[in-house]
């Protein structure tokens, strides 16, 4: 099995390329759970994909998705991202987000999203 630092690096690279749904499909366990800074919960990979698909469908243009710092511990990773997006309704999103992931057997079983400054 690949090292955790390699797995999170590959996942983060997919996200920076806008392959968010594909990254969830590849790296999340079937019974994964998520929670974001608004309190929205995801229960199971299919539910998480469905929720993220709704968000992705709102995007008109990706100005930037970048990862700035990554931390790797025992079955835990942290990644600091910037998401700069133009939405189809004319609004803009600029997220500074910290993503906390718990891994088991090479798959994410829990992920939480924190709003940065």
PDB file of C-alpha atoms in Angstrom:
ATOM      1  CA  UNK A   1       0.000   0.000   0.000  1.00  0.00           C
ATOM      2  CA  UNK A   2       1.170   3.529  -0.745  1.00  0.00           C
ATOM      3  CA  UNK A   3       2.363   5.783   2.042  1.00  0.00           C
ATOM      4  CA  UNK A   4      -0.219   8.209   3.424  1.00  0.00           C
ATOM      5  CA  UNK A   5       1.823  11.228   2.283  1.00  0.00           C
ATOM      6  CA  UNK A   6       1.639   9.899  -1.295  1.00  0.00           C
ATOM      7  CA  UNK A   7      -2.106   9.219  -1.095  1.00  0.00           C
ATOM      8  CA  UNK A   8      -2.926  12.690   0.242  1.00  0.00           C
ATOM      9  CA  UNK A   9      -0.590  14.237  -2.332  1.00  0.00           C
ATOM     10  CA  UNK A  10      -2.361  12.453  -5.178  1.00  0.00           C
ATOM     11  CA  UNK A  11      -5.800  13.368  -3.779  1.00  0.00           C
ATOM     12  CA  UNK A  12      -4.819  17.019  -3.359  1.00  0.00           C
ATOM     13  CA  UNK A  13      -3.450  17.138  -6.905  1.00  0.00           C
ATOM     14  CA  UNK A  14      -6.778  15.873  -8.233  1.00  0.00           C
ATOM     15  CA  UNK A  15      -8.646  18.519  -6.231  1.00  0.00           C
ATOM     16  CA  UNK A  16      -6.394  21.331  -7.540  1.00  0.00           C
ATOM     17  CA  UNK A  17      -7.213  20.152 -11.083  1.00  0.00           C
ATOM     18  CA  UNK A  18     -10.932  20.436 -10.295  1.00  0.00           C
ATOM     19  CA  UNK A  19     -11.388  16.655 -10.142  1.00  0.00           C
ATOM     20  CA  UNK A  20     -13.237  16.854  -6.839  1.00  0.00           C
ATOM     21  CA  UNK A  21     -15.877  14.206  -7.566  1.00  0.00           C
ATOM     22  CA  UNK A  22     -13.273  11.851  -8.993  1.00  0.00           C
ATOM     23  CA  UNK A  23     -11.103  12.306  -5.889  1.00  0.00           C
ATOM     24  CA  UNK A  24     -14.028  11.407  -3.641  1.00  0.00           C
ATOM     25  CA  UNK A  25     -14.754   8.330  -5.736  1.00  0.00           C
ATOM     26  CA  UNK A  26     -11.130   7.203  -5.608  1.00  0.00           C
ATOM     27  CA  UNK A  27     -10.117   8.041  -2.026  1.00  0.00           C
ATOM     28  CA  UNK A  28     -13.242   7.821   0.141  1.00  0.00           C
ATOM     29  CA  UNK A  29     -14.395   4.625   1.857  1.00  0.00           C
ATOM     30  CA  UNK A  30     -17.943   3.502   1.078  1.00  0.00           C
ATOM     31  CA  UNK A  31     -19.049   4.384   4.635  1.00  0.00           C
ATOM     32  CA  UNK A  32     -17.132   7.678   4.893  1.00  0.00           C
ATOM     33  CA  UNK A  33     -18.632  10.615   6.750  1.00  0.00           C
ATOM     34  CA  UNK A  34     -18.070  14.345   6.273  1.00  0.00           C
ATOM     35  CA  UNK A  35     -19.023  17.571   8.000  1.00  0.00           C
ATOM     36  CA  UNK A  36     -18.415  21.074   6.695  1.00  0.00           C
ATOM     37  CA  UNK A  37     -18.216  24.421   8.444  1.00  0.00           C
ATOM     38  CA  UNK A  38     -21.917  25.079   7.770  1.00  0.00           C
ATOM     39  CA  UNK A  39     -22.868  21.881   9.595  1.00  0.00           C
ATOM     40  CA  UNK A  40     -23.798  19.979   6.416  1.00  0.00           C
ATOM     41  CA  UNK A  41     -23.237  16.258   6.906  1.00  0.00           C
ATOM     42  CA  UNK A  42     -22.347  13.599   4.389  1.00  0.00           C
ATOM     43  CA  UNK A  43     -23.084   9.976   5.255  1.00  0.00           C
ATOM     44  CA  UNK A  44     -21.517   7.463   2.884  1.00  0.00           C
ATOM     45  CA  UNK A  45     -19.565   8.007  -0.310  1.00  0.00           C
ATOM     46  CA  UNK A  46     -22.667   8.198  -2.541  1.00  0.00           C
ATOM     47  CA  UNK A  47     -24.265  10.869  -0.324  1.00  0.00           C
ATOM     48  CA  UNK A  48     -21.002  12.838  -0.236  1.00  0.00           C
ATOM     49  CA  UNK A  49     -20.677  12.685  -4.030  1.00  0.00           C
ATOM     50  CA  UNK A  50     -24.308  13.790  -4.477  1.00  0.00           C
ATOM     51  CA  UNK A  51     -23.774  16.799  -2.177  1.00  0.00           C
ATOM     52  CA  UNK A  52     -20.525  17.835  -3.849  1.00  0.00           C
ATOM     53  CA  UNK A  53     -22.054  17.369  -7.307  1.00  0.00           C
ATOM     54  CA  UNK A  54     -24.667  20.008  -6.448  1.00  0.00           C
ATOM     55  CA  UNK A  55     -21.878  22.413  -5.512  1.00  0.00           C
ATOM     56  CA  UNK A  56     -19.784  21.631  -8.599  1.00  0.00           C
ATOM     57  CA  UNK A  57     -22.787  22.215 -10.869  1.00  0.00           C
ATOM     58  CA  UNK A  58     -23.020  25.810  -9.584  1.00  0.00           C
ATOM     59  CA  UNK A  59     -19.502  26.680 -10.798  1.00  0.00           C
ATOM     60  CA  UNK A  60     -19.103  28.776 -13.938  1.00  0.00           C
ATOM     61  CA  UNK A  61     -15.332  29.276 -13.734  1.00  0.00           C
ATOM     62  CA  UNK A  62     -12.492  28.083 -11.538  1.00  0.00           C
ATOM     63  CA  UNK A  63     -10.064  30.939 -10.968  1.00  0.00           C
ATOM     64  CA  UNK A  64      -7.858  29.038  -8.541  1.00  0.00           C
ATOM     65  CA  UNK A  65      -7.762  25.865  -6.516  1.00  0.00           C
ATOM     66  CA  UNK A  66      -4.463  25.588  -4.711  1.00  0.00           C
ATOM     67  CA  UNK A  67      -3.036  23.679  -1.784  1.00  0.00           C
ATOM     68  CA  UNK A  68      -0.610  25.576   0.438  1.00  0.00           C
ATOM     69  CA  UNK A  69       0.333  23.331   3.352  1.00  0.00           C
ATOM     70  CA  UNK A  70      -0.112  19.653   4.126  1.00  0.00           C
ATOM     71  CA  UNK A  71       0.418  17.788   7.371  1.00  0.00           C
ATOM     72  CA  UNK A  72       0.582  14.013   7.729  1.00  0.00           C
ATOM     73  CA  UNK A  73       0.331  12.068  10.985  1.00  0.00           C
ATOM     74  CA  UNK A  74      -0.798   8.620  12.075  1.00  0.00           C
ATOM     75  CA  UNK A  75      -3.773   7.966   9.764  1.00  0.00           C
ATOM     76  CA  UNK A  76      -4.534  11.720   9.760  1.00  0.00           C
ATOM     77  CA  UNK A  77      -3.893  14.439   7.190  1.00  0.00           C
ATOM     78  CA  UNK A  78      -4.500  18.181   7.085  1.00  0.00           C
ATOM     79  CA  UNK A  79      -4.447  20.304   3.949  1.00  0.00           C
ATOM     80  CA  UNK A  80      -4.838  24.067   3.552  1.00  0.00           C
ATOM     81  CA  UNK A  81      -6.625  25.062   0.344  1.00  0.00           C
ATOM     82  CA  UNK A  82      -7.735  28.196  -1.472  1.00  0.00           C
ATOM     83  CA  UNK A  83     -10.847  27.895  -3.656  1.00  0.00           C
ATOM     84  CA  UNK A  84     -11.542  30.941  -5.860  1.00  0.00           C
ATOM     85  CA  UNK A  85     -14.648  30.345  -7.976  1.00  0.00           C
ATOM     86  CA  UNK A  86     -17.113  32.266 -10.132  1.00  0.00           C
ATOM     87  CA  UNK A  87     -20.633  30.857  -9.930  1.00  0.00           C
ATOM     88  CA  UNK A  88     -23.231  30.651 -12.685  1.00  0.00           C
ATOM     89  CA  UNK A  89     -25.474  33.135 -10.835  1.00  0.00           C
ATOM     90  CA  UNK A  90     -22.747  35.815 -11.108  1.00  0.00           C
ATOM     91  CA  UNK A  91     -21.586  35.540  -7.496  1.00  0.00           C
ATOM     92  CA  UNK A  92     -18.074  34.665  -6.404  1.00  0.00           C
ATOM     93  CA  UNK A  93     -16.712  32.295  -3.771  1.00  0.00           C
ATOM     94  CA  UNK A  94     -13.330  32.675  -2.136  1.00  0.00           C
ATOM     95  CA  UNK A  95     -12.745  29.946   0.419  1.00  0.00           C
ATOM     96  CA  UNK A  96      -9.694  29.503   2.587  1.00  0.00           C
ATOM     97  CA  UNK A  97     -10.318  26.010   3.870  1.00  0.00           C
ATOM     98  CA  UNK A  98      -8.567  23.487   6.080  1.00  0.00           C
ATOM     99  CA  UNK A  99      -9.420  19.875   5.290  1.00  0.00           C
ATOM    100  CA  UNK A 100      -8.928  17.341   8.093  1.00  0.00           C
ATOM    101  CA  UNK A 101      -9.033  13.698   6.989  1.00  0.00           C
ATOM    102  CA  UNK A 102      -8.895  10.420   8.893  1.00  0.00           C
ATOM    103  CA  UNK A 103      -7.679   7.477   6.813  1.00  0.00           C
ATOM    104  CA  UNK A 104      -8.026   3.723   7.248  1.00  0.00           C
ATOM    105  CA  UNK A 105      -6.550   1.156   4.876  1.00  0.00           C
ATOM    106  CA  UNK A 106      -5.747   3.808   2.273  1.00  0.00           C
ATOM    107  CA  UNK A 107      -9.252   5.354   2.229  1.00  0.00           C
ATOM    108  CA  UNK A 108     -10.766   8.384   3.918  1.00  0.00           C
ATOM    109  CA  UNK A 109     -13.307   7.374   6.557  1.00  0.00           C
ATOM    110  CA  UNK A 110     -13.955  10.851   7.964  1.00  0.00           C
ATOM    111  CA  UNK A 111     -13.336  14.308   6.596  1.00  0.00           C
ATOM    112  CA  UNK A 112     -14.100  17.688   8.132  1.00  0.00           C
ATOM    113  CA  UNK A 113     -13.824  21.101   6.500  1.00  0.00           C
ATOM    114  CA  UNK A 114     -12.871  24.203   8.463  1.00  0.00           C
ATOM    115  CA  UNK A 115     -13.212  27.751   7.213  1.00  0.00           C
ATOM    116  CA  UNK A 116      -9.912  29.598   7.341  1.00  0.00           C
ATOM    117  CA  UNK A 117      -9.401  33.322   7.724  1.00  0.00           C
TER     118      UNK A 117
END
